Amino acid sequence: MTYEGKVAVVTGAARGIGRATAEALAAGGARVVVADLDREVVERTAAELPGETVAFAGNLVEERVAEALVDAAVGTWGRLDIVVNNAGYTADGPLHRMDDDTFRSMLEIHAVAPFRVLRAAAPHLREPAKREREEGREVFRKVVNVSSVAAWGGAGQAGYATGKAGVVGLTKTLAREWGPLKVNVNAVAFGLIDTRLTQTWGEESTVTIGERVVRVGVPARARADLDRAIPLGRAGTVAEAAAPIAFLCSPASDYVTGQVLAVSGGLAVGMSA
């Protein structure tokens, strides 16, 4: 796929699905802002990708970071064409044991952060489109928000599921608001993808979010149950996850908007969008 002349922002891009997405866009000719929390890792990732890249380190749930992220793209290359809201993590547990801070943290990263990024990006997506409309030209710009099949119900994931459901609502709302300006706004709802967030606890890992240290991964038994529940018989790879995002960022999706594409190997068959 080609993204020649396009400028893209990808959040959560230092590892996993985000990195694979940034790599696909860069390989297709896009200039990419690679955004993530860990400066050392994000700078290394940006340096390893093909083409022109900028590394951006920051916590998107903090005030003014979303604006700084958009400024990094526009200040460097003078435009913004593609936004992929991929940053996120899990903080699971049964609702009756979940504290307010944990629940709120899931809403902040999965719904509030994409809202802030898109609010900051809005002038750079909308204003050029208004001029193009007056000139009788169609130029499509792209937004892809990452959701999850957990948005339709995930036991032990009250916060995560609520946040991921929220970004679906944001996606569908913006598809209506920005459609007349030829901004395609879609979401991808992932099932089980092999990343550090879905590894078993036997390979224990943590992520540091601000002052919070969050354990990531799933119990071995739960992971095995998930694997068995997938009609295609296995978890997806990060490349298989990135490919649908890349499609929704490409000219091939110019007549697709307001959709939630389940990329899950058939997990949660029958989910409605």
Tab-separated table of C-alpha atoms in Angstrom:
chain	number	residue	atom	x	y	z
A	1	MET	CA	0.000	0.000	0.000
A	2	THR	CA	1.185	3.521	-0.658
A	3	TYR	CA	1.140	6.482	1.693
A	4	GLU	CA	3.474	8.716	-0.294
A	5	GLY	CA	3.286	12.342	0.798
A	6	LYS	CA	1.279	11.512	3.920
A	7	VAL	CA	2.178	12.342	7.520
A	8	ALA	CA	1.050	9.899	10.200
A	9	VAL	CA	0.946	9.824	13.990
A	10	VAL	CA	0.905	6.386	15.625
A	11	THR	CA	0.555	6.143	19.408
A	12	GLY	CA	1.844	3.189	21.388
A	13	ALA	CA	4.270	2.719	18.507
A	14	ALA	CA	7.453	1.566	20.227
A	15	ARG	CA	6.407	-2.063	20.504
A	16	GLY	CA	3.888	-4.640	19.380
A	17	ILE	CA	0.948	-3.684	17.193
A	18	GLY	CA	1.898	-0.005	17.192
A	19	ARG	CA	5.405	-0.680	15.995
A	20	ALA	CA	4.181	-3.028	13.263
A	21	THR	CA	1.695	-0.368	12.157
A	22	ALA	CA	4.304	2.402	12.104
A	23	GLU	CA	6.608	0.143	10.123
A	24	ALA	CA	3.904	-0.637	7.551
A	25	LEU	CA	3.092	3.042	7.069
A	26	ALA	CA	6.749	4.046	6.856
A	27	ALA	CA	7.491	1.257	4.382
A	28	GLY	CA	4.669	2.611	2.214
A	29	GLY	CA	6.210	6.082	2.116
A	30	ALA	CA	4.526	7.865	5.022
A	31	ARG	CA	6.478	10.153	7.322
A	32	VAL	CA	5.688	8.873	10.795
A	33	VAL	CA	5.681	10.280	14.311
A	34	VAL	CA	6.451	7.288	16.524
A	35	ALA	CA	4.859	8.011	19.904
A	36	ASP	CA	5.170	6.074	23.165
A	37	LEU	CA	6.040	6.385	26.854
A	38	ASP	CA	9.637	5.187	27.058
A	39	ARG	CA	11.985	7.685	25.394
A	40	GLU	CA	14.852	5.254	24.966
A	41	VAL	CA	12.693	2.597	23.335
A	42	VAL	CA	10.745	4.998	21.155
A	43	GLU	CA	13.912	6.661	19.861
A	44	ARG	CA	15.404	3.279	19.035
A	45	THR	CA	12.236	2.218	17.222
A	46	ALA	CA	12.047	5.422	15.212
A	47	ALA	CA	15.685	5.013	14.179
A	48	GLU	CA	15.070	1.439	13.028
A	49	LEU	CA	12.069	2.204	10.830
A	50	PRO	CA	12.468	2.989	7.130
A	51	GLY	CA	11.986	6.496	5.767
A	52	GLU	CA	11.473	9.711	7.703
A	53	THR	CA	10.431	9.412	11.335
A	54	VAL	CA	10.224	11.508	14.484
A	55	ALA	CA	10.335	10.004	17.987
A	56	PHE	CA	7.898	11.425	20.552
A	57	ALA	CA	7.938	10.369	24.202
A	58	GLY	CA	5.092	11.337	26.504
A	59	ASN	CA	2.179	10.117	28.608
A	60	LEU	CA	-0.999	10.846	26.685
A	61	VAL	CA	-3.158	10.999	29.790
A	62	GLU	CA	-1.260	14.050	31.022
A	63	GLU	CA	-2.401	17.564	30.178
A	64	ARG	CA	-1.146	19.109	26.908
A	65	VAL	CA	0.751	15.978	25.799
A	66	ALA	CA	-1.739	15.279	22.998
A	67	GLU	CA	-1.276	18.805	21.703
A	68	ALA	CA	2.508	18.434	21.836
A	69	LEU	CA	2.246	15.185	19.883
A	70	VAL	CA	0.268	16.797	17.077
A	71	ASP	CA	2.659	19.757	17.100
A	72	ALA	CA	5.546	17.333	16.581
A	73	ALA	CA	3.991	16.186	13.308
A	74	VAL	CA	2.806	19.540	12.021
A	75	GLY	CA	5.896	21.405	13.206
A	76	THR	CA	8.176	18.964	11.427
A	77	TRP	CA	6.316	18.344	8.186
A	78	GLY	CA	3.610	21.007	8.025
A	79	ARG	CA	0.630	18.692	7.793
A	80	LEU	CA	-1.202	15.712	9.282
A	81	ASP	CA	-3.039	13.064	7.270
A	82	ILE	CA	-3.280	9.914	9.391
A	83	VAL	CA	-3.904	9.369	13.107
A	84	VAL	CA	-3.734	5.914	14.664
A	85	ASN	CA	-4.805	5.816	18.315
A	86	ASN	CA	-3.239	2.565	19.473
A	87	ALA	CA	-1.730	3.345	22.904
A	88	GLY	CA	-3.151	1.286	25.720
A	89	TYR	CA	-2.696	-1.424	28.314
A	90	THR	CA	-4.813	-3.673	30.502
A	91	ALA	CA	-5.545	-3.505	34.225
A	92	ASP	CA	-7.905	-6.390	34.844
A	93	GLY	CA	-9.817	-7.751	37.813
A	94	PRO	CA	-13.385	-8.443	38.925
A	95	LEU	CA	-15.514	-5.340	39.333
A	96	HIS	CA	-16.148	-5.881	43.052
A	97	ARG	CA	-12.395	-5.726	43.695
A	98	MET	CA	-11.516	-2.911	41.304
A	99	ASP	CA	-10.694	0.476	42.828
A	100	ASP	CA	-11.617	3.827	41.335
A	101	ASP	CA	-8.098	4.626	40.181
A	102	THR	CA	-7.778	1.418	38.177
A	103	PHE	CA	-11.165	1.855	36.540
A	104	ARG	CA	-10.465	5.506	35.776
A	105	SER	CA	-7.037	4.706	34.318
A	106	MET	CA	-8.662	2.472	31.705
A	107	LEU	CA	-11.084	5.205	30.661
A	108	GLU	CA	-8.274	7.761	30.475
A	109	ILE	CA	-5.958	5.820	28.181
A	110	HIS	CA	-8.562	4.105	25.990
A	111	ALA	CA	-11.164	6.869	25.598
A	112	VAL	CA	-9.948	10.214	26.964
A	113	ALA	CA	-6.481	10.067	25.355
A	114	PRO	CA	-7.842	9.357	21.824
A	115	PHE	CA	-10.377	12.150	22.334
A	116	ARG	CA	-7.607	14.597	23.231
A	117	VAL	CA	-5.385	13.516	20.337
A	118	LEU	CA	-8.219	13.914	17.852
A	119	ARG	CA	-9.283	17.246	19.312
A	120	ALA	CA	-5.718	18.483	18.884
A	121	ALA	CA	-5.559	17.037	15.368
A	122	ALA	CA	-8.937	18.448	14.303
A	123	PRO	CA	-7.758	21.782	12.823
A	124	HIS	CA	-5.095	20.033	10.760
A	125	LEU	CA	-7.554	17.469	9.410
A	126	ARG	CA	-10.553	19.756	8.927
A	127	GLU	CA	-9.250	23.094	7.705
A	128	PRO	CA	-7.371	21.786	4.636
A	129	ALA	CA	-10.440	19.721	3.811
A	130	LYS	CA	-12.640	22.810	3.821
A	131	ARG	CA	-10.376	24.484	1.272
A	132	GLU	CA	-10.302	21.363	-0.864
A	133	ARG	CA	-14.097	21.143	-0.784
A	134	GLU	CA	-14.369	24.729	-2.007
A	135	GLU	CA	-11.996	23.827	-4.844
A	136	GLY	CA	-14.070	20.802	-5.771
A	137	ARG	CA	-11.356	18.327	-4.775
A	138	GLU	CA	-11.611	15.160	-2.673
A	139	VAL	CA	-8.609	14.440	-0.470
A	140	PHE	CA	-9.149	11.743	2.138
A	141	ARG	CA	-7.561	11.731	5.588
A	142	LYS	CA	-7.652	8.836	7.997
A	143	VAL	CA	-8.328	8.115	11.661
A	144	VAL	CA	-8.076	4.591	13.052
A	145	ASN	CA	-8.901	3.948	16.700
A	146	VAL	CA	-7.914	0.668	18.321
A	147	SER	CA	-10.681	-1.055	20.254
A	148	SER	CA	-11.203	-4.654	21.329
A	149	VAL	CA	-13.811	-7.394	21.153
A	150	ALA	CA	-13.808	-6.962	24.941
A	151	ALA	CA	-15.921	-3.859	24.297
A	152	TRP	CA	-18.840	-6.245	23.861
A	153	GLY	CA	-18.170	-7.809	27.256
A	154	GLY	CA	-15.028	-9.197	28.837
A	155	ALA	CA	-15.275	-10.927	32.217
A	156	GLY	CA	-12.768	-9.405	34.615
A	157	GLN	CA	-12.282	-6.386	32.357
A	158	ALA	CA	-14.828	-3.840	33.548
A	159	GLY	CA	-12.496	-0.876	33.077
A	160	TYR	CA	-10.840	-2.066	29.878
A	161	ALA	CA	-14.147	-3.054	28.281
A	162	THR	CA	-15.747	0.266	29.178
A	163	GLY	CA	-12.814	2.227	27.765
A	164	LYS	CA	-12.772	0.208	24.562
A	165	ALA	CA	-16.540	0.601	24.175
A	166	GLY	CA	-16.101	4.338	24.657
A	167	VAL	CA	-13.677	4.624	21.750
A	168	VAL	CA	-16.221	2.856	19.531
A	169	GLY	CA	-18.728	5.587	20.365
A	170	LEU	CA	-16.110	8.243	19.653
A	171	THR	CA	-15.316	6.593	16.314
A	172	LYS	CA	-18.911	6.488	15.144
A	173	THR	CA	-19.578	10.051	16.279
A	174	LEU	CA	-16.575	11.480	14.444
A	175	ALA	CA	-17.388	9.467	11.329
A	176	ARG	CA	-20.636	11.444	11.154
A	177	GLU	CA	-19.100	14.783	12.090
A	178	TRP	CA	-16.061	14.575	9.808
A	179	GLY	CA	-17.451	12.551	6.910
A	180	PRO	CA	-18.444	15.654	4.919
A	181	LEU	CA	-14.783	16.717	5.139
A	182	LYS	CA	-13.588	13.373	3.717
A	183	VAL	CA	-12.014	12.197	6.958
A	184	ASN	CA	-12.506	8.439	7.258
A	185	VAL	CA	-12.888	7.455	10.916
A	186	ASN	CA	-12.868	3.734	11.692
A	187	ALA	CA	-11.931	1.364	14.496
A	188	VAL	CA	-10.289	-2.033	14.688
A	189	ALA	CA	-11.473	-4.369	17.447
A	190	PHE	CA	-8.774	-6.886	18.245
A	191	GLY	CA	-9.163	-10.267	19.818
A	192	LEU	CA	-6.146	-12.109	21.172
A	193	ILE	CA	-2.947	-10.783	19.603
A	194	ASP	CA	0.457	-12.036	20.741
A	195	THR	CA	2.092	-9.082	22.528
A	196	ARG	CA	3.643	-8.551	25.947
A	197	LEU	CA	0.167	-7.607	27.211
A	198	THR	CA	-1.171	-11.091	26.445
A	199	GLN	CA	1.804	-13.184	27.545
A	200	THR	CA	1.259	-15.603	30.396
A	201	TRP	CA	2.192	-14.542	33.886
A	202	GLY	CA	4.962	-17.121	33.823
A	203	GLU	CA	6.806	-14.596	31.655
A	204	GLU	CA	5.921	-11.798	34.022
A	205	SER	CA	6.369	-8.211	32.922
A	206	THR	CA	5.292	-4.794	34.092
A	207	VAL	CA	4.712	-1.434	32.510
A	208	THR	CA	5.212	1.865	34.299
A	209	ILE	CA	2.496	4.439	33.625
A	210	GLY	CA	3.382	7.694	35.346
A	211	GLU	CA	3.797	6.627	38.964
A	212	ARG	CA	1.823	3.400	38.512
A	213	VAL	CA	3.539	0.058	37.957
A	214	VAL	CA	1.071	-2.245	36.241
A	215	ARG	CA	1.475	-5.979	35.919
A	216	VAL	CA	0.667	-7.131	32.387
A	217	GLY	CA	-0.166	-10.545	31.018
A	218	VAL	CA	-2.796	-13.181	31.734
A	219	PRO	CA	-2.923	-16.373	33.825
A	220	ALA	CA	-1.730	-19.417	31.895
A	221	ARG	CA	-5.113	-21.134	32.231
A	222	ALA	CA	-6.994	-18.079	30.970
A	223	ARG	CA	-4.600	-17.776	28.038
A	224	ALA	CA	-5.118	-21.435	27.149
A	225	ASP	CA	-8.906	-21.003	27.341
A	226	LEU	CA	-8.714	-18.001	25.027
A	227	ASP	CA	-6.574	-19.880	22.521
A	228	ARG	CA	-9.123	-22.700	22.441
A	229	ALA	CA	-12.024	-20.267	21.971
A	230	ILE	CA	-10.606	-18.774	18.763
A	231	PRO	CA	-12.207	-20.404	15.694
A	232	LEU	CA	-8.982	-20.008	13.713
A	233	GLY	CA	-7.153	-21.847	16.465
A	234	ARG	CA	-4.462	-19.394	17.550
A	235	ALA	CA	-3.665	-15.843	18.563
A	236	GLY	CA	-2.886	-13.305	15.871
A	237	THR	CA	0.546	-11.888	15.177
A	238	VAL	CA	1.348	-8.196	15.364
A	239	ALA	CA	1.789	-8.170	11.574
A	240	GLU	CA	-1.717	-9.619	11.166
A	241	ALA	CA	-3.011	-6.922	13.509
A	242	ALA	CA	-1.212	-4.088	11.726
A	243	ALA	CA	-2.359	-5.063	8.235
A	244	PRO	CA	-6.043	-4.084	8.725
A	245	ILE	CA	-4.974	-0.786	10.309
A	246	ALA	CA	-2.744	-0.147	7.300
A	247	PHE	CA	-5.693	-0.869	5.004
A	248	LEU	CA	-7.887	1.632	6.862
A	249	CYS	CA	-5.116	4.235	6.497
A	250	SER	CA	-4.807	3.638	2.750
A	251	PRO	CA	-6.660	4.929	-0.324
A	252	ALA	CA	-8.280	1.475	-0.577
A	253	SER	CA	-10.552	2.497	2.346
A	254	ASP	CA	-11.699	5.854	0.952
A	255	TYR	CA	-15.346	4.706	0.917
A	256	VAL	CA	-15.213	3.085	4.368
A	257	THR	CA	-16.102	5.082	7.462
A	258	GLY	CA	-17.803	4.595	10.807
A	259	GLN	CA	-16.935	0.893	10.874
A	260	VAL	CA	-15.595	-1.389	13.585
A	261	LEU	CA	-13.539	-4.141	11.993
A	262	ALA	CA	-13.149	-7.227	14.182
A	263	VAL	CA	-9.663	-8.702	13.787
A	264	SER	CA	-9.953	-11.644	16.112
A	265	GLY	CA	-9.652	-14.950	14.291
A	266	GLY	CA	-13.399	-15.301	14.757
A	267	LEU	CA	-13.382	-14.730	18.526
A	268	ALA	CA	-16.676	-13.105	19.598
A	269	VAL	CA	-18.376	-14.101	16.341
A	270	GLY	CA	-21.726	-12.352	16.192
A	271	MET	CA	-20.543	-9.155	17.881
A	272	SER	CA	-22.534	-6.200	16.628
A	273	ALA	CA	-21.137	-2.769	15.882
